[in-house]
Tab-separated table of C-alpha atoms and ligand atoms in Angstrom:
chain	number	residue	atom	x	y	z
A	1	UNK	CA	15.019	32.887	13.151
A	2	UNK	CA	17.037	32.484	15.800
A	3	UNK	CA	21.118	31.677	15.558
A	4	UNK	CA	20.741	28.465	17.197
A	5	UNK	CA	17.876	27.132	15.382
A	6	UNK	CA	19.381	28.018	12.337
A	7	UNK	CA	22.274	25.839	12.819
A	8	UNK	CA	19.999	23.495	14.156
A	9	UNK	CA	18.021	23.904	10.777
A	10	UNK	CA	20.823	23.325	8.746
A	11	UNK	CA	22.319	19.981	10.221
A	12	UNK	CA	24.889	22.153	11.400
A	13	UNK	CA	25.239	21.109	15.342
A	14	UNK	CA	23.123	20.350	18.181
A	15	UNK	CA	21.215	23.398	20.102
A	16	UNK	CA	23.744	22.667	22.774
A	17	UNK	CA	26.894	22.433	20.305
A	18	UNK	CA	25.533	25.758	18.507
A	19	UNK	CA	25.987	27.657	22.201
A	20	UNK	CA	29.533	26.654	22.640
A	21	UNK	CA	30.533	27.325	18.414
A	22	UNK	CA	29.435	30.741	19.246
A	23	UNK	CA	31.080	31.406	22.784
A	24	UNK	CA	34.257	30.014	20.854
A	25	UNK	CA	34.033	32.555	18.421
A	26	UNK	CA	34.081	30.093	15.217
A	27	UNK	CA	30.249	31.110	14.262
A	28	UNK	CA	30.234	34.795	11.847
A	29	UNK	CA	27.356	36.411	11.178
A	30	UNK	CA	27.768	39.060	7.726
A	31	UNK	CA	31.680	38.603	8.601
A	32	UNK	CA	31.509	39.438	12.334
A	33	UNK	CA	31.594	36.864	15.144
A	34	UNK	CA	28.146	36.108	16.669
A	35	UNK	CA	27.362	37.803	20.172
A	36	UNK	CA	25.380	34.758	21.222
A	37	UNK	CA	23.704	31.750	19.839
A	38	UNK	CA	20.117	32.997	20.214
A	39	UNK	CA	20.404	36.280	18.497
A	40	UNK	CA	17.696	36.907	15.465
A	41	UNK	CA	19.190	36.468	11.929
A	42	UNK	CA	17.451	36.529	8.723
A	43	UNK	CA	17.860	33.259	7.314
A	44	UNK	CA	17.123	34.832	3.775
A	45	UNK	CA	19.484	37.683	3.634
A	46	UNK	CA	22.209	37.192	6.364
A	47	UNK	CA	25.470	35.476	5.884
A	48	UNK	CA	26.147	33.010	8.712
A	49	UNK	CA	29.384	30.941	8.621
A	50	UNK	CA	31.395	28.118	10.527
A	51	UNK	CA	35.452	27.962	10.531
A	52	UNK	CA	34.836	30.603	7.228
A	53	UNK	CA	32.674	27.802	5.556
A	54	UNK	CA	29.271	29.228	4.699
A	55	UNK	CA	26.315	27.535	5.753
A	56	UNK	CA	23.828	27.441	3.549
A	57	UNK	CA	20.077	27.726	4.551
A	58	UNK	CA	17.705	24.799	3.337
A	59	UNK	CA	14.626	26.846	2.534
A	60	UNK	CA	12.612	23.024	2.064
A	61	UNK	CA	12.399	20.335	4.305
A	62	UNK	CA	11.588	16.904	3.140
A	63	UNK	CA	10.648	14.051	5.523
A	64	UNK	CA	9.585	10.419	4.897
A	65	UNK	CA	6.877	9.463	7.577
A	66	UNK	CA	5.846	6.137	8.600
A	67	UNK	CA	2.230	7.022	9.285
A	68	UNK	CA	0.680	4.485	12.128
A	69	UNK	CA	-3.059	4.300	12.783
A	70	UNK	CA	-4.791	6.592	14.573
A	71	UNK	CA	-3.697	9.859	13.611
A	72	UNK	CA	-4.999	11.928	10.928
A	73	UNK	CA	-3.476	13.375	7.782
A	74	UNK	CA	-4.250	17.188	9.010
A	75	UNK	CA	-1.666	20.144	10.029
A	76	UNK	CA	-4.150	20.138	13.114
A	77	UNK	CA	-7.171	18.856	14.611
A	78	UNK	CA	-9.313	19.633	17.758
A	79	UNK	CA	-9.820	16.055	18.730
A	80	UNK	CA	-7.268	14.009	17.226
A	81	UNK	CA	-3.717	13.563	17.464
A	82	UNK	CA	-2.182	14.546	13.451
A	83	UNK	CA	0.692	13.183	11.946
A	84	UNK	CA	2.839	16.483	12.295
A	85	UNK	CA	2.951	15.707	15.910
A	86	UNK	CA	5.987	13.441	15.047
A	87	UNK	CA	7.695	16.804	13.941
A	88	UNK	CA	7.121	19.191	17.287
A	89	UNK	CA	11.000	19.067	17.399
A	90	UNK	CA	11.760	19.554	14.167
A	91	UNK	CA	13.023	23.573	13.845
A	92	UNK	CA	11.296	24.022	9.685
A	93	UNK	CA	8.298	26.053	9.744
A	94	UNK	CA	4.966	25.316	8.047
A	95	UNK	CA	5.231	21.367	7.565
A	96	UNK	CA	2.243	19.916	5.990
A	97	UNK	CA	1.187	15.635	4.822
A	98	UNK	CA	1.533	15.725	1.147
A	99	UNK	CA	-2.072	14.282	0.522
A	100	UNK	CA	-3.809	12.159	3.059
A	101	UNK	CA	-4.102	8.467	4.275
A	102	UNK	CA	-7.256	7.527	6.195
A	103	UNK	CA	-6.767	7.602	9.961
A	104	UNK	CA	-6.707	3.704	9.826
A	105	UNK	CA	-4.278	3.639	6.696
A	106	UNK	CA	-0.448	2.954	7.702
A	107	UNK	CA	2.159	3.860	5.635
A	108	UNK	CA	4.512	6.480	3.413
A	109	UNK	CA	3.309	9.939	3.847
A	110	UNK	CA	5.574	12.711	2.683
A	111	UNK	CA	5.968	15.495	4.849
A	112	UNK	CA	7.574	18.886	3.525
A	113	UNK	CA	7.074	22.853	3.586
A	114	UNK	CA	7.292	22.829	-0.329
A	115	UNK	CA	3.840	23.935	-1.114
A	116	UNK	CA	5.035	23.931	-5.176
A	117	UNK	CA	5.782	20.093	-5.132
A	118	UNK	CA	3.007	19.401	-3.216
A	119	UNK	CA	0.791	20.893	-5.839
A	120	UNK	CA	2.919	19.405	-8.667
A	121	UNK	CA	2.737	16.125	-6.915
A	122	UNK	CA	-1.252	15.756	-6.116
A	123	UNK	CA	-2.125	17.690	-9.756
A	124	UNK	CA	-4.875	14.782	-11.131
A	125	UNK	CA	-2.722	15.425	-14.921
A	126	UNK	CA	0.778	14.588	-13.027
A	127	UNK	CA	-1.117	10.843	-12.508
A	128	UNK	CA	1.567	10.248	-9.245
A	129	UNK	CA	1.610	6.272	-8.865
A	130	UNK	CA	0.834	5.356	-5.308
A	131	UNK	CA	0.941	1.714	-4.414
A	132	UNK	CA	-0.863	0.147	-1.475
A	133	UNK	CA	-0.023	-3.340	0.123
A	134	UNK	CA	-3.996	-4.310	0.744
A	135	UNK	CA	-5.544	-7.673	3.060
A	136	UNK	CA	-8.853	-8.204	2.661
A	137	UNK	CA	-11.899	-9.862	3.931
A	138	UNK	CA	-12.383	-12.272	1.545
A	139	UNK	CA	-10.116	-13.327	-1.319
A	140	UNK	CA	-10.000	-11.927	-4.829
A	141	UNK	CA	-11.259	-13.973	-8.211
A	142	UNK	CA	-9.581	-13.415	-11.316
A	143	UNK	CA	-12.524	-11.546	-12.574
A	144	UNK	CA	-12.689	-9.296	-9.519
A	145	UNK	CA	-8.769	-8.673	-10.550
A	146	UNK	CA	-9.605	-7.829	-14.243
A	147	UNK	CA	-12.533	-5.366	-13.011
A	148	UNK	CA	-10.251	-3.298	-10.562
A	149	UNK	CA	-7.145	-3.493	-13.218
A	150	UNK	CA	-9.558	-1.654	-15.807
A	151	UNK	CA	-11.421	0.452	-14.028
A	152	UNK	CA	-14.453	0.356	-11.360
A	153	UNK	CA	-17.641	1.936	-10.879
A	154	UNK	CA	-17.493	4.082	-7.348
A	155	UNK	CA	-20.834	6.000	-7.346
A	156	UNK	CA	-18.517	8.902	-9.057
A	157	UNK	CA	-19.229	10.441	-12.630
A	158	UNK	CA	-16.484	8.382	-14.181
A	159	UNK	CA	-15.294	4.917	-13.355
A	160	UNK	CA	-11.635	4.989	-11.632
A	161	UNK	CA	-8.835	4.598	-13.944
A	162	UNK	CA	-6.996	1.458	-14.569
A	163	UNK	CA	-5.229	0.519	-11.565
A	164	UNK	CA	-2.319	-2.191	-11.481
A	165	UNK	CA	-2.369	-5.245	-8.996
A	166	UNK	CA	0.726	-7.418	-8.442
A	167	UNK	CA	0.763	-10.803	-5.857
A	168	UNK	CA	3.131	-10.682	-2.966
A	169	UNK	CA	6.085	-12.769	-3.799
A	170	UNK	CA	5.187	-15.536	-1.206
A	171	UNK	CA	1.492	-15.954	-2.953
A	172	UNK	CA	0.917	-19.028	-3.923
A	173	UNK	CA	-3.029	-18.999	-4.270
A	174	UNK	CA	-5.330	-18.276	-7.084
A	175	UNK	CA	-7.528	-16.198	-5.072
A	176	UNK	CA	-5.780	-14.092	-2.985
A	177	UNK	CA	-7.034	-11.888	0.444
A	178	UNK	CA	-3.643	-10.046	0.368
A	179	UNK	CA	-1.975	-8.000	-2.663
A	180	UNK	CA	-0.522	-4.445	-3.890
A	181	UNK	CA	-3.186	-1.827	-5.520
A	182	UNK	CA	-1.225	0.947	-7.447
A	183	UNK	CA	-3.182	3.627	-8.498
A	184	UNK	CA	-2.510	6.836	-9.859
A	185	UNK	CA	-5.567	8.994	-8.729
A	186	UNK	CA	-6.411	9.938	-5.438
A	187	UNK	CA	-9.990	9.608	-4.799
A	188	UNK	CA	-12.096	10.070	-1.573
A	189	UNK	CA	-10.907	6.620	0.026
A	190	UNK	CA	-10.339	4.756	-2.972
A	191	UNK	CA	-8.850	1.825	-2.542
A	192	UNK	CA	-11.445	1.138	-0.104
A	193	UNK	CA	-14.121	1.895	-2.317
A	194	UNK	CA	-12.904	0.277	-5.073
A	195	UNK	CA	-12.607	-2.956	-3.633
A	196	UNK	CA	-16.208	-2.492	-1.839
A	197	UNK	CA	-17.349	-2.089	-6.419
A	198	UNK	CA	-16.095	-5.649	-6.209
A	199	UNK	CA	-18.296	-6.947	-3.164
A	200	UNK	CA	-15.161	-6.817	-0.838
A	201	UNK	CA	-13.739	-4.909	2.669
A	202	UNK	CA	-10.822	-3.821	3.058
A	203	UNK	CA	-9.237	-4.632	6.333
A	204	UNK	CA	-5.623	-3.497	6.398
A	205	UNK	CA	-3.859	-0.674	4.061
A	206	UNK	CA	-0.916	0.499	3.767
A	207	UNK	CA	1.251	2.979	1.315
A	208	UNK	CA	4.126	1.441	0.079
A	209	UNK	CA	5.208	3.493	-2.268
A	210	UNK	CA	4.449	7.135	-3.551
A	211	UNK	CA	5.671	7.921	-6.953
A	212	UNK	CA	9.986	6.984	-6.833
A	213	UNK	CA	9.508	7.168	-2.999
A	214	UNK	CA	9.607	3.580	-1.670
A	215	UNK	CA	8.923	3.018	1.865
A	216	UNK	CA	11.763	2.474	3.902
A	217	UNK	CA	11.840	-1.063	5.317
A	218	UNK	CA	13.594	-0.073	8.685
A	219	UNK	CA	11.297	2.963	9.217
A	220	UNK	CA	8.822	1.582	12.200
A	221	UNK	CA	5.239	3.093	12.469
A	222	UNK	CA	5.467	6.578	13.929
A	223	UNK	CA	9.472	6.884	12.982
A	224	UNK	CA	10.637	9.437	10.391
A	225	UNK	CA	13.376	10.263	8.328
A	226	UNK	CA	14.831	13.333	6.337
A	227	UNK	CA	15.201	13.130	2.561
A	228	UNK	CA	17.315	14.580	0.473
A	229	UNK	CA	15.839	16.470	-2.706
A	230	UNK	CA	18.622	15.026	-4.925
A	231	UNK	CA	17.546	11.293	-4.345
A	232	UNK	CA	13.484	12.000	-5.530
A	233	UNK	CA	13.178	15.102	-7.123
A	234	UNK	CA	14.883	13.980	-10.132
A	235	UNK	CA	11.702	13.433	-12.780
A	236	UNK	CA	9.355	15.227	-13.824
A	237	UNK	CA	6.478	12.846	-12.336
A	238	UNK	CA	7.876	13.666	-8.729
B	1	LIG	N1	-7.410	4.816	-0.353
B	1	LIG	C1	-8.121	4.651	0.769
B	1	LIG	O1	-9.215	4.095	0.735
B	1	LIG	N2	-7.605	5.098	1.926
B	1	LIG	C2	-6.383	5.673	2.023
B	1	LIG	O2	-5.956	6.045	3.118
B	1	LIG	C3	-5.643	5.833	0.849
B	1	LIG	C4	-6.172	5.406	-0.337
């Protein structure tokens, strides 16, 4: 990788800041100041430091997307438009969607390189909660409620498994068109289908939450921001 991105990489400074860290001499590679700011290090095995403090290479990236419509969940497509195209500037290598939302589903998508918690986190035994803030053609009945709460018929071998539904806090009405689905499989379009078992179409979703990853409220559609390990990595479940 080169010197530049590395910094880049590592929160360090700007592309433009890294240039003038290493004219001025204050950027060591293995002890020995840097010739220039796009030489080649190994990011695994070479020391790089700034003012003597080390600077320590982030082997994972984590990023919270806010997924809008119209892309697809896919590292790349021939036709479409993917949701890593929000990350062309982004210097970490090998960025994939954690799972997918439906090119019409809006909403958190986690973004890394960690191929480990990916696997961890889709694993059908790890049962990863995923909420899903849901409007609907028509409204719900109670009964309708009590069928997708324990479990729903889908064309699939087994029924899905029971799912949780909560009213948003401004619903007044019996029968609702608008709620939160959390589920904690990850079926072929499943929310969809589910509510389709139930006679009903699904006309807006979006992913609220994903295991202890909540949305971010000031995220807009399209906008993205880095997480820190620390704040989500800290049960087993995630
Ligand atoms: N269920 C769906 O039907 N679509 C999604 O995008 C996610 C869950």
């Amino acid at each position: 990788m080169r010197l530049d991105k590395y910094l880049v990489h590592t929160n360090t400074c700007t592309r433009s800041e890294a240039r003038n860290l290493v004219r001025s001499g204050r950027v060591l590679v293995n002890g020995a100041p840097a010739a220039s700011s796009d030489i080649k290090i190994n990011e695994n095995a070479d020391m790089v430091t700034l003012d003597g403090k080390q600077v320590l290479y982030e082997q994972y990236s984590y990023f919270m997307l806010n997924k809008p419509a119209g892309v697809v969940s896919a590292c790349e497509d021939r036709r479409e438009n993917t949701v890593l195209d929000f990350f062309k500037n982004e210097p970490c290598k090998d960025l994939f969607p954690v799972g997918r939302l439906d090119k019409d589903t809006v909403g958190l998508l986690l973004i890394t390189n960690d191929g480990a918690l990916a696997h961890r986190l889709l694993a059908p035994n790890k049962h990863v909660w995923k909420k899903y803030y849901v409007e609907l053609e028509r409204s719900v009945s109670s009964e309708d409620i009590e069928k997708l709460c324990s479990g729903v018929d889908i064309g699939e071998d087994t029924p899905t498994l029971p799912a949780k539904i909560e009213l948003p806090a401004d619903c007044s009405e019996k029968n609702p068109s608008k709620l939160y689905l959390s589920i904690h499989e990850g079926r072929f379009h499943q929310v969809k289908r589910m509510f389709e078992a139930v006679g009903n179409k699904v006309t807006y979703l979006k992913r609220v939450s994903f295991g202890q990853l909540e949305l971010d409220p000031d995220l807009k559609e399209g906008e993205y921001k880095k997480l820190d390990p620390n704040d989500f990595l800290t049960n087993t479940a995630m």
